[in-house]
Structure formats: structure tokens, C-alpha cells
PDB file of C-alpha atoms in Angstrom:
ATOM      1  CA  MET A 208     163.246 102.218 140.531  1.00 94.00           C
ATOM      2  CA  TYR A 209     162.664 100.623 144.089  1.00 95.00           C
ATOM      3  CA  VAL A 210     166.452 100.400 145.386  1.00 96.00           C
ATOM      4  CA  PRO A 211     166.704  99.079 148.877  1.00 94.00           C
ATOM      5  CA  ARG A 212     169.528 100.893 150.552  1.00 92.00           C
ATOM      6  CA  HIS A 213     171.860  98.194 150.423  1.00 92.00           C
ATOM      7  CA  PHE A 214     171.616  97.861 146.875  1.00 96.00           C
ATOM      8  CA  VAL A 215     172.960 101.700 145.657  1.00 96.00           C
ATOM      9  CA  LEU A 216     175.317 102.073 143.441  1.00 97.00           C
ATOM     10  CA  PRO A 217     178.953 103.221 143.745  1.00 95.00           C
ATOM     11  CA  GLU A 218     178.173 106.851 143.048  1.00 95.00           C
ATOM     12  CA  GLU A 219     181.659 106.583 140.916  1.00 95.00           C
ATOM     13  CA  TYR A 220     180.676 103.615 139.502  1.00 95.00           C
ATOM     14  CA  ALA A 221     177.539 105.170 137.916  1.00 96.00           C
ATOM     15  CA  THR A 222     180.148 108.135 136.971  1.00 95.00           C
ATOM     16  CA  SER A 223     182.661 105.927 135.173  1.00 94.00           C
ATOM     17  CA  LEU A 224     180.090 104.291 133.441  1.00 95.00           C
ATOM     18  CA  LEU A 225     178.404 106.744 132.081  1.00 96.00           C
ATOM     19  CA  ASP A 226     182.371 108.271 130.417  1.00 95.00           C
ATOM     20  CA  ARG A 227     182.432 105.337 128.276  1.00 94.00           C
ATOM     21  CA  PRO A 228     180.418 104.773 125.538  1.00 96.00           C
ATOM     22  CA  HIS A 229     177.313 102.493 126.339  1.00 95.00           C
ATOM     23  CA  VAL A 230     174.185 100.842 124.699  1.00 98.00           C
ATOM     24  CA  GLY A 231     171.349 101.254 126.325  1.00 98.00           C
ATOM     25  CA  ASN A 232     167.711 101.468 126.016  1.00 98.00           C
ATOM     26  CA  LEU A 233     166.253 104.920 124.854  1.00 99.00           C
ATOM     27  CA  ILE A 234     162.293 105.244 126.292  1.00 99.00           C
ATOM     28  CA  THR A 235     160.244 107.827 125.308  1.00 98.00           C
ATOM     29  CA  VAL A 236     156.461 108.506 126.062  1.00 98.00           C
ATOM     30  CA  HIS A 237     154.160 109.237 122.917  1.00 97.00           C
ATOM     31  CA  ALA A 238     150.609 109.190 122.251  1.00 95.00           C
ATOM     32  CA  ASP A 239     150.169 106.079 121.561  1.00 94.00           C
ATOM     33  CA  GLY A 240     152.555 103.999 124.861  1.00 96.00           C
ATOM     34  CA  PRO A 241     155.477 104.263 125.157  1.00 97.00           C
ATOM     35  CA  ALA A 242     158.773 103.396 122.947  1.00 97.00           C
ATOM     36  CA  ALA A 243     161.919 102.173 123.008  1.00 98.00           C
ATOM     37  CA  THR A 244     165.011 101.596 120.463  1.00 98.00           C
ATOM     38  CA  LEU A 245     168.443  99.917 121.966  1.00 98.00           C
ATOM     39  CA  VAL A 246     171.101 102.748 120.749  1.00 98.00           C
ATOM     40  CA  PRO A 247     175.067 103.018 121.674  1.00 98.00           C
ATOM     41  CA  PHE A 248     175.504 106.523 123.841  1.00 98.00           C
ATOM     42  CA  TYR A 249     178.607 108.334 124.578  1.00 97.00           C
ATOM     43  CA  ARG A 250     178.147 111.271 127.822  1.00 98.00           C
ATOM     44  CA  ASP A 251     178.951 114.916 126.823  1.00 96.00           C
ATOM     45  CA  ALA A 252     180.550 116.534 129.485  1.00 94.00           C
ATOM     46  CA  GLU A 253     180.303 120.105 128.502  1.00 94.00           C
ATOM     47  CA  ARG A 254     175.906 119.834 127.542  1.00 94.00           C
ATOM     48  CA  ASN A 255     175.470 117.405 130.637  1.00 96.00           C
ATOM     49  CA  ALA A 256     173.882 115.168 128.153  1.00 98.00           C
ATOM     50  CA  LEU A 257     174.125 111.361 126.531  1.00 98.00           C
ATOM     51  CA  VAL A 258     174.514 111.177 122.666  1.00 98.00           C
ATOM     52  CA  THR A 259     173.210 109.034 120.055  1.00 98.00           C
ATOM     53  CA  HIS A 260     172.136 108.369 116.252  1.00 98.00           C
ATOM     54  CA  LEU A 261     167.997 107.614 115.400  1.00 97.00           C
ATOM     55  CA  VAL A 262     166.958 106.062 112.082  1.00 96.00           C
ATOM     56  CA  ARG A 263     165.192 109.425 110.746  1.00 95.00           C
ATOM     57  CA  ASN A 264     162.245 107.558 109.551  1.00 95.00           C
ATOM     58  CA  ASN A 265     161.864 105.793 113.610  1.00 97.00           C
ATOM     59  CA  PRO A 266     158.485 106.697 114.355  1.00 95.00           C
ATOM     60  CA  GLN A 267     160.432 107.122 117.923  1.00 96.00           C
ATOM     61  CA  VAL A 268     162.444 110.504 117.074  1.00 95.00           C
ATOM     62  CA  ARG A 269     159.403 111.239 114.520  1.00 94.00           C
ATOM     63  CA  GLU A 270     155.790 111.690 116.806  1.00 95.00           C
ATOM     64  CA  PRO A 271     155.276 113.943 119.658  1.00 95.00           C
ATOM     65  CA  ILE A 272     157.229 113.180 123.048  1.00 96.00           C
ATOM     66  CA  THR A 273     155.166 113.446 126.813  1.00 95.00           C
ATOM     67  CA  GLY A 274     157.378 113.845 129.143  1.00 96.00           C
ATOM     68  CA  ARG A 275     161.342 113.241 129.862  1.00 97.00           C
ATOM     69  CA  GLY A 276     162.827 110.257 128.499  1.00 98.00           C
ATOM     70  CA  MET A 277     164.817 107.879 130.298  1.00 99.00           C
ATOM     71  CA  VAL A 278     168.266 105.715 129.407  1.00 99.00           C
ATOM     72  CA  ILE A 279     168.446 102.132 131.116  1.00 99.00           C
ATOM     73  CA  PHE A 280     172.554 100.929 131.083  1.00 98.00           C
ATOM     74  CA  ASP A 281     171.955  97.383 132.156  1.00 97.00           C
ATOM     75  CA  ASP A 282     176.111  96.570 132.751  1.00 96.00           C
ATOM     76  CA  VAL A 283     176.428  93.037 134.201  1.00 96.00           C
ATOM     77  CA  ASP A 284     174.506  90.273 135.642  1.00 98.00           C
ATOM     78  CA  ALA A 285     173.911  86.285 135.975  1.00 98.00           C
ATOM     79  CA  TYR A 286     172.180  83.868 137.509  1.00 98.00           C
ATOM     80  CA  VAL A 287     173.226  82.824 141.256  1.00 98.00           C
ATOM     81  CA  SER A 288     173.118  79.093 142.173  1.00 98.00           C
ATOM     82  CA  PRO A 289     172.217  78.872 145.812  1.00 96.00           C
ATOM     83  CA  ARG A 290     174.780  76.147 145.407  1.00 96.00           C
ATOM     84  CA  TRP A 291     177.638  78.840 145.153  1.00 97.00           C
ATOM     85  CA  TYR A 292     176.974  80.116 148.717  1.00 97.00           C
ATOM     86  CA  ALA A 293     179.133  78.283 150.943  1.00 96.00           C
ATOM     87  CA  THR A 294     176.540  78.297 154.141  1.00 94.00           C
ATOM     88  CA  ASN A 295     174.469  76.752 151.436  1.00 93.00           C
ATOM     89  CA  GLU A 296     174.683  73.378 153.075  1.00 91.00           C
ATOM     90  CA  VAL A 297     173.980  74.468 156.810  1.00 92.00           C
ATOM     91  CA  LYS A 298     171.628  76.809 155.901  1.00 90.00           C
ATOM     92  CA  PRO A 299     169.817  76.249 152.138  1.00 91.00           C
ATOM     93  CA  ASN A 300     168.402  78.748 150.196  1.00 91.00           C
ATOM     94  CA  VAL A 301     166.665  79.886 146.865  1.00 94.00           C
ATOM     95  CA  PRO A 302     169.025  80.934 143.259  1.00 96.00           C
ATOM     96  CA  THR A 303     168.530  84.199 142.543  1.00 96.00           C
ATOM     97  CA  TRP A 304     170.123  86.695 140.025  1.00 98.00           C
ATOM     98  CA  ASP A 305     173.027  89.580 140.828  1.00 98.00           C
ATOM     99  CA  TYR A 306     172.612  92.301 138.349  1.00 98.00           C
ATOM    100  CA  ILE A 307     174.081  95.925 137.926  1.00 98.00           C
ATOM    101  CA  THR A 308     171.824  98.966 136.300  1.00 98.00           C
ATOM    102  CA  LEU A 309     171.563 102.528 135.572  1.00 98.00           C
ATOM    103  CA  HIS A 310     168.540 104.874 135.111  1.00 99.00           C
ATOM    104  CA  VAL A 311     169.509 108.161 133.547  1.00 98.00           C
ATOM    105  CA  ARG A 312     166.058 110.795 133.055  1.00 98.00           C
ATOM    106  CA  GLY A 313     166.190 114.273 131.477  1.00 98.00           C
ATOM    107  CA  PRO A 314     164.540 116.258 128.795  1.00 98.00           C
ATOM    108  CA  VAL A 315     164.902 114.772 125.143  1.00 98.00           C
ATOM    109  CA  ARG A 316     166.837 116.981 121.975  1.00 97.00           C
ATOM    110  CA  ILE A 317     166.128 116.147 118.615  1.00 97.00           C
ATOM    111  CA  ASP A 318     168.357 117.563 116.319  1.00 96.00           C
ATOM    112  CA  SER A 319     167.393 116.612 112.892  1.00 93.00           C
ATOM    113  CA  SER A 320     170.025 117.987 110.495  1.00 95.00           C
ATOM    114  CA  PRO A 321     172.390 116.584 109.014  1.00 93.00           C
ATOM    115  CA  GLU A 322     175.585 118.187 110.774  1.00 95.00           C
ATOM    116  CA  ALA A 323     174.565 117.227 113.705  1.00 96.00           C
ATOM    117  CA  ALA A 324     173.639 114.365 113.145  1.00 94.00           C
ATOM    118  CA  LEU A 325     177.214 113.192 111.606  1.00 94.00           C
ATOM    119  CA  GLN A 326     178.837 114.877 114.698  1.00 94.00           C
ATOM    120  CA  ALA A 327     177.535 112.595 116.917  1.00 96.00           C
ATOM    121  CA  ALA A 328     177.732 109.867 114.914  1.00 95.00           C
ATOM    122  CA  ARG A 329     181.799 110.959 114.070  1.00 92.00           C
ATOM    123  CA  ARG A 330     182.424 111.870 118.315  1.00 95.00           C
ATOM    124  CA  LEU A 331     180.516 108.402 119.163  1.00 95.00           C
ATOM    125  CA  THR A 332     182.831 106.680 116.115  1.00 93.00           C
ATOM    126  CA  GLU A 333     186.324 108.397 117.461  1.00 92.00           C
ATOM    127  CA  LEU A 334     185.787 107.045 121.077  1.00 94.00           C
ATOM    128  CA  SER A 335     184.839 103.557 120.029  1.00 92.00           C
ATOM    129  CA  GLU A 336     188.061 103.531 118.043  1.00 89.00           C
ATOM    130  CA  PRO A 337     191.296 104.545 118.183  1.00 83.00           C
ATOM    131  CA  ASP A 338     192.085 104.731 114.658  1.00 84.00           C
ATOM    132  CA  ASP A 339     190.580 106.880 111.887  1.00 88.00           C
ATOM    133  CA  VAL A 340     188.273 104.435 109.885  1.00 89.00           C
ATOM    134  CA  LEU A 341     185.675 108.004 108.247  1.00 88.00           C
ATOM    135  CA  THR A 342     188.247 109.447 106.275  1.00 88.00           C
ATOM    136  CA  PRO A 343     188.475 107.107 103.981  1.00 89.00           C
ATOM    137  CA  ILE A 344     184.961 106.596 103.338  1.00 83.00           C
ATOM    138  CA  GLY A 345     184.904 110.337 102.403  1.00 89.00           C
ATOM    139  CA  GLU A 346     183.153 113.508 103.460  1.00 89.00           C
ATOM    140  CA  GLU A 347     181.167 113.745 100.890  1.00 89.00           C
ATOM    141  CA  LYS A 348     179.580 109.938 101.512  1.00 92.00           C
ATOM    142  CA  LEU A 349     179.338 110.505 104.623  1.00 90.00           C
ATOM    143  CA  GLU A 350     177.007 113.633 104.789  1.00 92.00           C
ATOM    144  CA  ARG A 351     174.966 111.599 102.420  1.00 91.00           C
ATOM    145  CA  MET A 352     174.316 108.875 105.213  1.00 90.00           C
ATOM    146  CA  ALA A 353     174.223 111.478 107.664  1.00 90.00           C
ATOM    147  CA  ARG A 354     171.165 112.156 106.194  1.00 93.00           C
ATOM    148  CA  ALA A 355     169.335 109.238 106.954  1.00 95.00           C
ATOM    149  CA  ILE A 356     169.890 109.935 110.572  1.00 96.00           C
ATOM    150  CA  VAL A 357     169.263 112.172 113.283  1.00 97.00           C
ATOM    151  CA  ALA A 358     170.992 113.222 116.656  1.00 97.00           C
ATOM    152  CA  VAL A 359     169.649 112.749 120.659  1.00 98.00           C
ATOM    153  CA  GLU A 360     170.475 113.616 123.104  1.00 98.00           C
ATOM    154  CA  VAL A 361     168.713 112.723 126.649  1.00 98.00           C
ATOM    155  CA  GLY A 362     170.050 115.633 129.067  1.00 98.00           C
ATOM    156  CA  ILE A 363     171.597 114.242 132.498  1.00 98.00           C
ATOM    157  CA  GLU A 364     168.832 115.741 134.894  1.00 98.00           C
ATOM    158  CA  GLN A 365     168.560 112.613 137.319  1.00 97.00           C
ATOM    159  CA  VAL A 366     171.137 109.618 138.037  1.00 98.00           C
ATOM    160  CA  GLN A 367     169.812 106.209 139.586  1.00 98.00           C
ATOM    161  CA  GLY A 368     171.895 103.390 140.206  1.00 98.00           C
ATOM    162  CA  LYS A 369     171.048  99.923 141.965  1.00 98.00           C
ATOM    163  CA  ALA A 370     173.331  97.085 141.957  1.00 98.00           C
ATOM    164  CA  LYS A 371     172.178  93.834 142.976  1.00 98.00           C
ATOM    165  CA  MET A 372     175.486  92.145 144.355  1.00 98.00           C
ATOM    166  CA  SER A 373     174.428  90.085 147.123  1.00 96.00           C
ATOM    167  CA  GLN A 374     175.217  92.528 149.170  1.00 96.00           C
ATOM    168  CA  ASN A 375     172.397  90.640 151.455  1.00 93.00           C
ATOM    169  CA  ARG A 376     174.483  87.788 151.941  1.00 94.00           C
ATOM    170  CA  HIS A 377     176.909  86.586 154.216  1.00 94.00           C
ATOM    171  CA  PRO A 378     180.509  87.221 153.816  1.00 95.00           C
ATOM    172  CA  ASP A 379     181.769  83.997 153.599  1.00 96.00           C
ATOM    173  CA  ASP A 380     178.771  83.256 150.466  1.00 96.00           C
ATOM    174  CA  ILE A 381     180.313  86.587 148.989  1.00 97.00           C
ATOM    175  CA  ARG A 382     183.958  85.029 148.962  1.00 98.00           C
ATOM    176  CA  SER A 383     182.681  81.721 146.916  1.00 98.00           C
ATOM    177  CA  LEU A 384     180.473  84.136 144.846  1.00 98.00           C
ATOM    178  CA  ALA A 385     182.976  86.285 143.377  1.00 98.00           C
ATOM    179  CA  ALA A 386     185.738  82.659 143.215  1.00 98.00           C
ATOM    180  CA  GLU A 387     182.449  80.844 141.083  1.00 98.00           C
ATOM    181  CA  LEU A 388     181.910  83.934 138.849  1.00 98.00           C
ATOM    182  CA  ALA A 389     185.611  84.604 138.829  1.00 98.00           C
ATOM    183  CA  ARG A 390     186.184  81.051 136.861  1.00 97.00           C
ATOM    184  CA  GLN A 391     183.317  81.454 134.949  1.00 97.00           C
ATOM    185  CA  GLY A 392     185.221  84.547 133.180  1.00 97.00           C
ATOM    186  CA  GLN A 393     183.044  87.276 134.873  1.00 97.00           C
ATOM    187  CA  ASP A 394     185.784  89.074 136.253  1.00 97.00           C
ATOM    188  CA  ARG A 395     183.957  92.063 136.446  1.00 96.00           C
ATOM    189  CA  MET A 396     181.432  91.069 139.134  1.00 98.00           C
ATOM    190  CA  ALA A 397     183.754  89.547 140.881  1.00 98.00           C
ATOM    191  CA  GLU A 398     185.454  92.163 140.942  1.00 97.00           C
ATOM    192  CA  PHE A 399     182.955  94.301 142.816  1.00 98.00           C
ATOM    193  CA  LEU A 400     182.011  92.005 145.063  1.00 98.00           C
ATOM    194  CA  LEU A 401     185.363  91.265 146.970  1.00 98.00           C
ATOM    195  CA  GLU A 402     185.937  95.309 146.393  1.00 97.00           C
ATOM    196  CA  VAL A 403     182.222  96.759 147.391  1.00 96.00           C
ATOM    197  CA  SER A 404     179.718  94.040 148.769  1.00 97.00           C
ATOM    198  CA  LEU A 405     182.358  92.351 150.411  1.00 97.00           C
ATOM    199  CA  PRO A 406     183.220  95.188 152.738  1.00 95.00           C
ATOM    200  CA  TYR A 407     179.402  96.198 153.030  1.00 94.00           C
ATOM    201  CA  ALA A 408     178.774  92.633 154.548  1.00 94.00           C
ATOM    202  CA  GLU A 409     181.768  92.259 156.666  1.00 94.00           C
ATOM    203  CA  GLN A 410     180.670  95.274 158.170  1.00 92.00           C
ATOM    204  CA  ARG A 411     177.225  95.351 158.190  1.00 89.00           C
ATOM    205  CA  TYR A 412     177.352  91.361 159.952  1.00 87.00           C
ATOM    206  CA  ALA A 413     179.993  92.737 162.607  1.00 89.00           C
ATOM    207  CA  THR A 414     176.844  95.422 163.511  1.00 87.00           C
ATOM    208  CA  LEU A 415     174.951  92.180 163.603  1.00 81.00           C
ATOM    209  CA  ALA A 416     177.837  90.828 166.463  1.00 80.00           C
ATOM    210  CA  ARG A 417     177.501  93.427 168.219  1.00 78.00           C
ATOM    211  CA  LEU A 418     174.534  94.210 168.770  1.00 75.00           C
ATOM    212  CA  GLY A 419     173.713  90.740 169.599  1.00 68.00           C
ATOM    213  CA  GLU A 420     176.551  90.729 171.869  1.00 55.00           C
ATOM    214  CA  VAL A 421     174.817  94.352 173.601  1.00 46.00           C
ATOM    215  CA  HIS A 422     171.289  92.235 173.951  1.00 45.00           C
ATOM    216  CA  ALA A 423     172.739  89.518 176.099  1.00 45.00           C
ATOM    217  CA  LEU A 424     174.474  91.978 178.013  1.00 38.00           C
ATOM    218  CA  ARG A 425     171.530  92.799 178.942  1.00 42.00           C
ATOM    219  CA  GLU A 426     169.992  89.491 179.297  1.00 41.00           C
ATOM    220  CA  ASP A 427     172.477  88.874 182.133  1.00 38.00           C
ATOM    221  CA  VAL A 428     171.923  92.158 184.165  1.00 32.00           C
ATOM    222  CA  LYS A 429     167.756  91.553 183.749  1.00 33.00           C
ATOM    223  CA  ASP A 430     169.066  87.407 185.300  1.00 36.00           C
ATOM    224  CA  ILE A 431     170.490  89.193 187.812  1.00 34.00           C
ATOM    225  CA  THR A 432     167.754  91.793 188.665  1.00 36.00           C
ATOM    226  CA  ASP A 433     165.313  89.446 188.716  1.00 38.00           C
ATOM    227  CA  PHE A 434     167.865  86.892 191.225  1.00 37.00           C
ATOM    228  CA  HIS A 435     168.107  90.163 193.784  1.00 35.00           C
TER     229      HIS A 435
END
């Protein structure tokens, strides 16, 4: 994934995203090409892996896998109209799309035992549901249902995050965009804009201003030197 320096996702945000159950695309490569399945994952810290379960008949877990797998977590995203930029009247711009995404690469391990499959499904439920909803079903039925699924792990070897969140815009644009997204109910995006994108933009524009002052000073010195 191409990630310009100003769009790198902060490590703490990536960690918080991995620490909670999240749906993502499991991508693997096979003899006939890539395959993908959208499934929920949770992170097993002890095994340093993302864990999920797939239907046993899914070709993605029946056919040999070539190389490492990838999980893509798409977090938040939104269309951005140039009308929402504070500076748009002075400097018209084009629309864009802001988003946060996370890619995890690593070896794929498949455990076809019903015990592993049930454990994967049970743990995901425990992390997602505060109440015990599985006990009333009964262990016999759960074990029978588990025969239809397999446990899948993706080892966490490489994590790459991208937050294309208007960091390259003027600070006034980020403030006005955050206000509009908050009005639309995109609270997490608005929060990221104000807590991450805005400080970055303010620092960037302060640096540009200082460079501009240095350039102007050099031009003044050059003019004086030329005069003498």
C-alpha cells in the first residue's frame, strides 16, 4: 500500500483498532489467483495473530495457499466536498474521499478441528457480547455446529496503516471539515481530524511560514548586496 509520510496512521491508533473485534477482508493467493472473504477477527495477543473462522466448504480454506495472507480493516471513511473547506471560496478545490485503513500481513494457519473452530467462535462472541448467549444453546449443539467451520489465524508479521484524513490541507479547512462531519454524525472522523490531522497541519504551515520568512530575508540581503 502506498502511504505518503503525512498519511501514516499513528501507531497507537493502529493498536487500538487491532485490540477490538473488527470485520475485515481475509485475502489469500491460490493457484487460480487471489481470494477474499469478509469475516470478523479478534487479536490473540499470546499468539500474536488475528483469529477468525470460516465455513469449512469455503474454497479459500480448502485450496492450498501460496505465500502470506493479508487482512484489510477499513475503519472510517467519508466523501469530502470542497464546499466544506473554509478556504474554498478563495482557492477552489476538487472533492476527495477521506478514510482510515489498516493492512496486516502474515502466515495463514488453518485448524480444521471442531475444538479449535468452536474456541475461535466462542472467543469472538465473548469479546463482542457481554452476556452469555452460548450456554443456553448447549454444548452438544455447539459442537455439532462447529463441525461446519474451521479456525483461521493470520500471524501478525507486518502492520501498515494509512489515514488519508486531510493532513495536507490548511488548518482552517480541517476545522471546517471536522465541524461538517460532526454535524453528519461522523464523530470518530471529526475527532481524528481535530486530534491528529489539525496539529500536523498547524506544524506544517508554521514551518512553511518560517521558510517563507527566511526566503524573504535572503532576498532582502541580496538586494542590499546588489545595491552596494
